[in-house]
mmCIF file with all atom_site columns, C-alpha atoms in Angstrom:
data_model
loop_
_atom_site.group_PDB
_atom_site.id
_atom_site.type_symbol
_atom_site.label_atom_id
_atom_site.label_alt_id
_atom_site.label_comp_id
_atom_site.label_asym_id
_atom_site.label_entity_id
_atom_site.label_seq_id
_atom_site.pdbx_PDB_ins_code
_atom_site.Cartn_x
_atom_site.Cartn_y
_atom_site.Cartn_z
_atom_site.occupancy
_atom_site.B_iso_or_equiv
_atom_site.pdbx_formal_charge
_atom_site.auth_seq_id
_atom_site.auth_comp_id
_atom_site.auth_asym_id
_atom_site.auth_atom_id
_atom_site.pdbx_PDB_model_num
ATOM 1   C CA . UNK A 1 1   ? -4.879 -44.939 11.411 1.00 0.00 ? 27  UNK A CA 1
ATOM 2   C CA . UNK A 1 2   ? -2.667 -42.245 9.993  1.00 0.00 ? 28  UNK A CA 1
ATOM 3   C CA . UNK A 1 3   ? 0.380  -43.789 7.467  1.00 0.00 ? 29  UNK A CA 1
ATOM 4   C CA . UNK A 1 4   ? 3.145  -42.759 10.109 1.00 0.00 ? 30  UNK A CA 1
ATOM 5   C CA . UNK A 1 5   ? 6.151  -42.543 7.138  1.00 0.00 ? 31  UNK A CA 1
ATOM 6   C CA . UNK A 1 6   ? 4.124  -39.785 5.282  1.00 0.00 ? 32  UNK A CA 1
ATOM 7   C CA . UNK A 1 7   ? 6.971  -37.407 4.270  1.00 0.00 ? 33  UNK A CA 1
ATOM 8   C CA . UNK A 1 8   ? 6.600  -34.068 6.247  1.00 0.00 ? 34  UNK A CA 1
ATOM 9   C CA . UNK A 1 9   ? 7.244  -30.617 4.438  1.00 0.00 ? 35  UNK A CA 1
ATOM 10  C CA . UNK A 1 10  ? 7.217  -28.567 7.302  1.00 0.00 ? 36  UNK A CA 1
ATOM 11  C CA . UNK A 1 11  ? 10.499 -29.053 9.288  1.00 0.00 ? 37  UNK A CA 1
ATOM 12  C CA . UNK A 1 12  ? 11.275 -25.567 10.882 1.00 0.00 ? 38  UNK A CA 1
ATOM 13  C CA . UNK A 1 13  ? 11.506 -25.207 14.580 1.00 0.00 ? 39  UNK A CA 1
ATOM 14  C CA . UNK A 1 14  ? 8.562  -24.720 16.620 1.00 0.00 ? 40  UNK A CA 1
ATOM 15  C CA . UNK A 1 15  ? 8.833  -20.469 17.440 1.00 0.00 ? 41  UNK A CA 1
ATOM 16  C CA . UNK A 1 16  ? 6.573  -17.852 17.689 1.00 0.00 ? 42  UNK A CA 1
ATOM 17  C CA . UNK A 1 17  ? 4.452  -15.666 20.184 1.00 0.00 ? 43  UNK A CA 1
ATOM 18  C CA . UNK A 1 18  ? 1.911  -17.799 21.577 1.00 0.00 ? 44  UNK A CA 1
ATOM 19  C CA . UNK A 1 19  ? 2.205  -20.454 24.388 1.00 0.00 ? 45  UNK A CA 1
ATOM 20  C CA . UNK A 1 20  ? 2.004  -23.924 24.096 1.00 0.00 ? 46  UNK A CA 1
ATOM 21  C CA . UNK A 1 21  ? -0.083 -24.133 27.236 1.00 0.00 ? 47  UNK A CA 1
ATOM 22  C CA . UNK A 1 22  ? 2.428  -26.007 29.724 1.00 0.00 ? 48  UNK A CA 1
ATOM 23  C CA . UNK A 1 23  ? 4.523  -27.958 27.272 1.00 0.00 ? 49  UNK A CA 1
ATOM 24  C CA . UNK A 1 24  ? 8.293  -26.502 27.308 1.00 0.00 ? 50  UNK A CA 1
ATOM 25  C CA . UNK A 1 25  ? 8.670  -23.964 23.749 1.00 0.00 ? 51  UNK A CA 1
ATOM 26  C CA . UNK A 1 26  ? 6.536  -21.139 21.881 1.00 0.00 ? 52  UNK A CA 1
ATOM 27  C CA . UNK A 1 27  ? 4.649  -22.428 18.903 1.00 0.00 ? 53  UNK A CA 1
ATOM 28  C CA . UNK A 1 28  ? 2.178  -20.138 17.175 1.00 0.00 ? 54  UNK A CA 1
ATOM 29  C CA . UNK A 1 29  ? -1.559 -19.929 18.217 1.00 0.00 ? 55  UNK A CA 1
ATOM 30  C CA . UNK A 1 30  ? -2.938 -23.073 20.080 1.00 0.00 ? 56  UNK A CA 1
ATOM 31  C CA . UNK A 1 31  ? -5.056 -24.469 17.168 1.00 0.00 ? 57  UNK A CA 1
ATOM 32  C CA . UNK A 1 32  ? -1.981 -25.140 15.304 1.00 0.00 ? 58  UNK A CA 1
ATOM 33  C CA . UNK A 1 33  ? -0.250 -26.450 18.269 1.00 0.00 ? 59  UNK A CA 1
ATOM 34  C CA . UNK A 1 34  ? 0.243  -30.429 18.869 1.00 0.00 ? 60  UNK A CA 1
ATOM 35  C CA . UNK A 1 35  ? 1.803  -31.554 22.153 1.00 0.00 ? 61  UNK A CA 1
ATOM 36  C CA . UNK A 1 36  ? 3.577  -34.675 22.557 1.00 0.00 ? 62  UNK A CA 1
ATOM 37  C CA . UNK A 1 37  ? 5.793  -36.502 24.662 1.00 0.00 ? 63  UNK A CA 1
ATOM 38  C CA . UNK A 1 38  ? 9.247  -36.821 24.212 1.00 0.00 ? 64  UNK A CA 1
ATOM 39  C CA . UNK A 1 39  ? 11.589 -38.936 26.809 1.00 0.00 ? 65  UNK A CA 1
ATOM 40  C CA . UNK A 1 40  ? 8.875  -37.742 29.344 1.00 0.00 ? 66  UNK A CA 1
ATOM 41  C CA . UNK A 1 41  ? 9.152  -34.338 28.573 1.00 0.00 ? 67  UNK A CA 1
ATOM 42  C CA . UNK A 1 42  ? 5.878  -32.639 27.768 1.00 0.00 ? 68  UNK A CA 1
ATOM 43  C CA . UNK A 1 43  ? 6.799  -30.743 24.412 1.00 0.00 ? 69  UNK A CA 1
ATOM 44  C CA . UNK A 1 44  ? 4.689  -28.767 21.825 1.00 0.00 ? 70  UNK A CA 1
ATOM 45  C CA . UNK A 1 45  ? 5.386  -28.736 17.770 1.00 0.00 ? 71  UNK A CA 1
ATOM 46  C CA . UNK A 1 46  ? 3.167  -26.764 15.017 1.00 0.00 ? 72  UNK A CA 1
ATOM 47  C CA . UNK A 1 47  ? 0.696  -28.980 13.208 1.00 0.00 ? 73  UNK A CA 1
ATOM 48  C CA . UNK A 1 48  ? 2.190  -30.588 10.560 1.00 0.00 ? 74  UNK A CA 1
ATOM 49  C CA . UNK A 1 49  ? 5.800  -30.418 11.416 1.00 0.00 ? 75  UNK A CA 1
ATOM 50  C CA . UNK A 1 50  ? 8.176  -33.396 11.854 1.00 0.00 ? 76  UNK A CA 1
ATOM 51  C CA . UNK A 1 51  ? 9.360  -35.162 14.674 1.00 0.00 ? 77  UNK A CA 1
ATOM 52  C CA . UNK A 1 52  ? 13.203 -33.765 13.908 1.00 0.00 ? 78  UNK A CA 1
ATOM 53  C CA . UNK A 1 53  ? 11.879 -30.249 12.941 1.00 0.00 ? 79  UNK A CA 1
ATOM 54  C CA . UNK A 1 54  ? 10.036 -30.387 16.285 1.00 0.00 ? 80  UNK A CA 1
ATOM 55  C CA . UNK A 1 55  ? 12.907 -31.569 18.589 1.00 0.00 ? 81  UNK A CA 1
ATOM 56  C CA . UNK A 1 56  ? 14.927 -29.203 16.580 1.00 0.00 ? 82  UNK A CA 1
ATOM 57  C CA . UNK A 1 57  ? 12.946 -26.335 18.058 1.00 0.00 ? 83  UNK A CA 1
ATOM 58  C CA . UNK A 1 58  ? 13.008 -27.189 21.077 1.00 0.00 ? 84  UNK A CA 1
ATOM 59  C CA . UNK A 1 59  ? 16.673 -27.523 20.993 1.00 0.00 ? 85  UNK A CA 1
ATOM 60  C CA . UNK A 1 60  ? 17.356 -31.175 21.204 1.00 0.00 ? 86  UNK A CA 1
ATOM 61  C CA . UNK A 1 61  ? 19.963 -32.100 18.118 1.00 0.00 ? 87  UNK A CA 1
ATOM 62  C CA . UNK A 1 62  ? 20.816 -36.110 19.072 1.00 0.00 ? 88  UNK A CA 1
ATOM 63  C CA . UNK A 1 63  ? 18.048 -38.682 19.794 1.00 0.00 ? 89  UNK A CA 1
ATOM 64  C CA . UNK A 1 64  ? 19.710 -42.020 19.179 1.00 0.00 ? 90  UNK A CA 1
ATOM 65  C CA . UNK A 1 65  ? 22.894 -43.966 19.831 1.00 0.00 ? 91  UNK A CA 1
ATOM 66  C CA . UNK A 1 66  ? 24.564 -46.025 17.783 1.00 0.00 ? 92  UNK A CA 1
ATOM 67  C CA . UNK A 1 67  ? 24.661 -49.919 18.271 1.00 0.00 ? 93  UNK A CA 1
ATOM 68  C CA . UNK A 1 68  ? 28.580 -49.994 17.991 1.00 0.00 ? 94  UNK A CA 1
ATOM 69  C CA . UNK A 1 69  ? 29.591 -47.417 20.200 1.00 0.00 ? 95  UNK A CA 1
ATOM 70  C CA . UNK A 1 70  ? 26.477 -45.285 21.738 1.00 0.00 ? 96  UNK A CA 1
ATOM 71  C CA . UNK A 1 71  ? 27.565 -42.166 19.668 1.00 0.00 ? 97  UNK A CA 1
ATOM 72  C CA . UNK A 1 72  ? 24.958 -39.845 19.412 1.00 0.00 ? 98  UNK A CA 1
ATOM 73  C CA . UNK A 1 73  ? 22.934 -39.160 16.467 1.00 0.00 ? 99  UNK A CA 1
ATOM 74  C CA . UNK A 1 74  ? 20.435 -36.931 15.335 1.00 0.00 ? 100 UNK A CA 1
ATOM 75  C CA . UNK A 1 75  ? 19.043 -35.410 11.668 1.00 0.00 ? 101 UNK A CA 1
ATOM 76  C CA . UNK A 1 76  ? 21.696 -35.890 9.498  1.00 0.00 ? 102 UNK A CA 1
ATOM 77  C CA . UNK A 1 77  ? 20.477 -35.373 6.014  1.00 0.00 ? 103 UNK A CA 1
ATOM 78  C CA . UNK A 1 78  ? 17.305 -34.577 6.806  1.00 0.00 ? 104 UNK A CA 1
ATOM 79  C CA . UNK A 1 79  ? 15.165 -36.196 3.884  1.00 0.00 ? 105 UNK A CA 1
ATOM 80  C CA . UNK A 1 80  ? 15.145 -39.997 5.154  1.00 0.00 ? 106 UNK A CA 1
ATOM 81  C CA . UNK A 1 81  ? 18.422 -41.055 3.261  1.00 0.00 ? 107 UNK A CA 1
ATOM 82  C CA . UNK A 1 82  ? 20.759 -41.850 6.293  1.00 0.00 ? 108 UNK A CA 1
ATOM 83  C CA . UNK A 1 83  ? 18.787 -43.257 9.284  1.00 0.00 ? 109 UNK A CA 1
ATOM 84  C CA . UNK A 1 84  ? 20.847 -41.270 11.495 1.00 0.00 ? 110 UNK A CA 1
ATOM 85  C CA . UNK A 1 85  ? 17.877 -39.882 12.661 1.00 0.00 ? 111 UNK A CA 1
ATOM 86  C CA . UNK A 1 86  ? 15.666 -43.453 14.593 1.00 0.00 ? 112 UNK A CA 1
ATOM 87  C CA . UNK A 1 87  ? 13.285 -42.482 17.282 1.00 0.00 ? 113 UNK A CA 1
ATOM 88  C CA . UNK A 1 88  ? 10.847 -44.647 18.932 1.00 0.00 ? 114 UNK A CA 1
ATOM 89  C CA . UNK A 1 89  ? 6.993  -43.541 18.156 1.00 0.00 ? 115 UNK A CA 1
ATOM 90  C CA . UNK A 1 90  ? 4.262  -44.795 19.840 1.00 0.00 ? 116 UNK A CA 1
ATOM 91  C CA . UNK A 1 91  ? 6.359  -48.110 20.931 1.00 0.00 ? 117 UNK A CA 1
ATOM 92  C CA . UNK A 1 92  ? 7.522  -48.961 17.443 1.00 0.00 ? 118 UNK A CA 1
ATOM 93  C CA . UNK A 1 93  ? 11.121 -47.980 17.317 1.00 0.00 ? 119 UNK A CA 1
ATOM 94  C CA . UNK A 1 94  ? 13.307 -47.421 13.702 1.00 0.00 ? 120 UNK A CA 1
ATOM 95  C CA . UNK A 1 95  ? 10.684 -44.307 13.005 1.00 0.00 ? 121 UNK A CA 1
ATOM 96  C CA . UNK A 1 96  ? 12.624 -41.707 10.872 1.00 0.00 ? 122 UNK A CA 1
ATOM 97  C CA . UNK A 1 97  ? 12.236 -38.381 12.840 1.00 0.00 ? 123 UNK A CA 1
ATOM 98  C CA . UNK A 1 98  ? 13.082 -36.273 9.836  1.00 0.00 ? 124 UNK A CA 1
ATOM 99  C CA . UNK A 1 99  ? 9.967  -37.626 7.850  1.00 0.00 ? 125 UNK A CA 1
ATOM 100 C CA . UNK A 1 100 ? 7.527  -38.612 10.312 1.00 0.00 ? 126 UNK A CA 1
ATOM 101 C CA . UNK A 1 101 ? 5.060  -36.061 11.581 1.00 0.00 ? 127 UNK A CA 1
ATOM 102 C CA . UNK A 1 102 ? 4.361  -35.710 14.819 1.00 0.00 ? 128 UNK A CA 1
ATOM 103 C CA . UNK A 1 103 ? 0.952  -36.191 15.747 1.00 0.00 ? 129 UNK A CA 1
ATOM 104 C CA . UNK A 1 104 ? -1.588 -35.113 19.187 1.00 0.00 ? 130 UNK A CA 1
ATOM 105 C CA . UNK A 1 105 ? -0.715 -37.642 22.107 1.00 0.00 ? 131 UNK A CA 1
ATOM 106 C CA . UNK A 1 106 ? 2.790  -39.437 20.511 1.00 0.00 ? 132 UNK A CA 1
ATOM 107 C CA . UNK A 1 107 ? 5.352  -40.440 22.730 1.00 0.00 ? 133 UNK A CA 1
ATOM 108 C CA . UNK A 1 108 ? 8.471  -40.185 21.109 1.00 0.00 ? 134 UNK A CA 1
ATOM 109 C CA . UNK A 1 109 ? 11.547 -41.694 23.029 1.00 0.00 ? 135 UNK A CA 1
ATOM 110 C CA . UNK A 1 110 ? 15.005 -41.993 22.643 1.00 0.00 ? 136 UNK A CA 1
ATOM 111 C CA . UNK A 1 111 ? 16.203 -45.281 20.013 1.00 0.00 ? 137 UNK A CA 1
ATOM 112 C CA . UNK A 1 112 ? 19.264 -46.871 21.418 1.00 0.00 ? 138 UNK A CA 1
ATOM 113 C CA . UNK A 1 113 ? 21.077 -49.273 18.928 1.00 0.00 ? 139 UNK A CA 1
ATOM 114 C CA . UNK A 1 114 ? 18.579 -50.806 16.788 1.00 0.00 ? 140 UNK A CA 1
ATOM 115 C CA . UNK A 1 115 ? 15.820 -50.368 19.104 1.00 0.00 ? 141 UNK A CA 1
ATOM 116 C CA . UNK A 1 116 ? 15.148 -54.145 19.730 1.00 0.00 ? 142 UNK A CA 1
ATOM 117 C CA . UNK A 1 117 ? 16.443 -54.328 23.132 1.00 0.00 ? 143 UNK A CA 1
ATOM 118 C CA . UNK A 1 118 ? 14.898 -57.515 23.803 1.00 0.00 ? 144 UNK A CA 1
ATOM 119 C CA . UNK A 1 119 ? 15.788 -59.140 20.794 1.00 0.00 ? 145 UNK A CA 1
ATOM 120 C CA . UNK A 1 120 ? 19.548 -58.465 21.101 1.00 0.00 ? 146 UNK A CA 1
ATOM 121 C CA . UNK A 1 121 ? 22.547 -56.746 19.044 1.00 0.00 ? 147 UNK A CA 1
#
């Protein structure tokens, strides 16, 4: 298994001519395309690219809500200094989106608080 907080280097948006066969976005030619699942939308990213770089593309800019207020957050500083930027991946939430790199088959969801739901605030 893949070391999920391996910083990414590639955080531009997902653009370009070719189609991401059904996901929502244009990334560039299919062998450097990666789909994934984010809040049940069926999304495609470049290979290599980050989480926030992906969602970026695709136009999404807030992922998470605070556990004070359920302000929304997104990337902030965008090199995994802030935590503004918490996603769920795969089921294990407090992922940073700016360095994580999204991956064939993750589901990426939403973070709300602290993303311990069941373990309270």
């Amino acid at each position: 298994m893949r070391n999920r907080s391996e910083p990414s280097v590639d955080t531009g948006g997902a653009r370009g001519a070719g189609s991401a066969g059904g996901a929502e976005g244009e990334v560039e030619g299919d062998a450097d395309v990666v789909r994934f699942a984010f809040d049940g939308r069926a999304l495609a990213a470049r290979r290599g690219q980050s989480i926030a770089g992906a969602l970026w593309g695709h136009g999404i800019v807030a992922w998470r809500t605070t556990r004070g207020g359920g302000r929304p957050r997104g990337a902030f500083c965008g090199m995994g200094v802030c935590f503004d930027c918490l996603v769920v991946v795969n089921g294990v939430p407090g992922q940073r989106a700016c360095l994580v790199r999204v991956l064939e088959g993750d589901t990426v969801t939403s973070q709300e608080g602290h993303g311990h739901g069941a373990l309270g605030s």
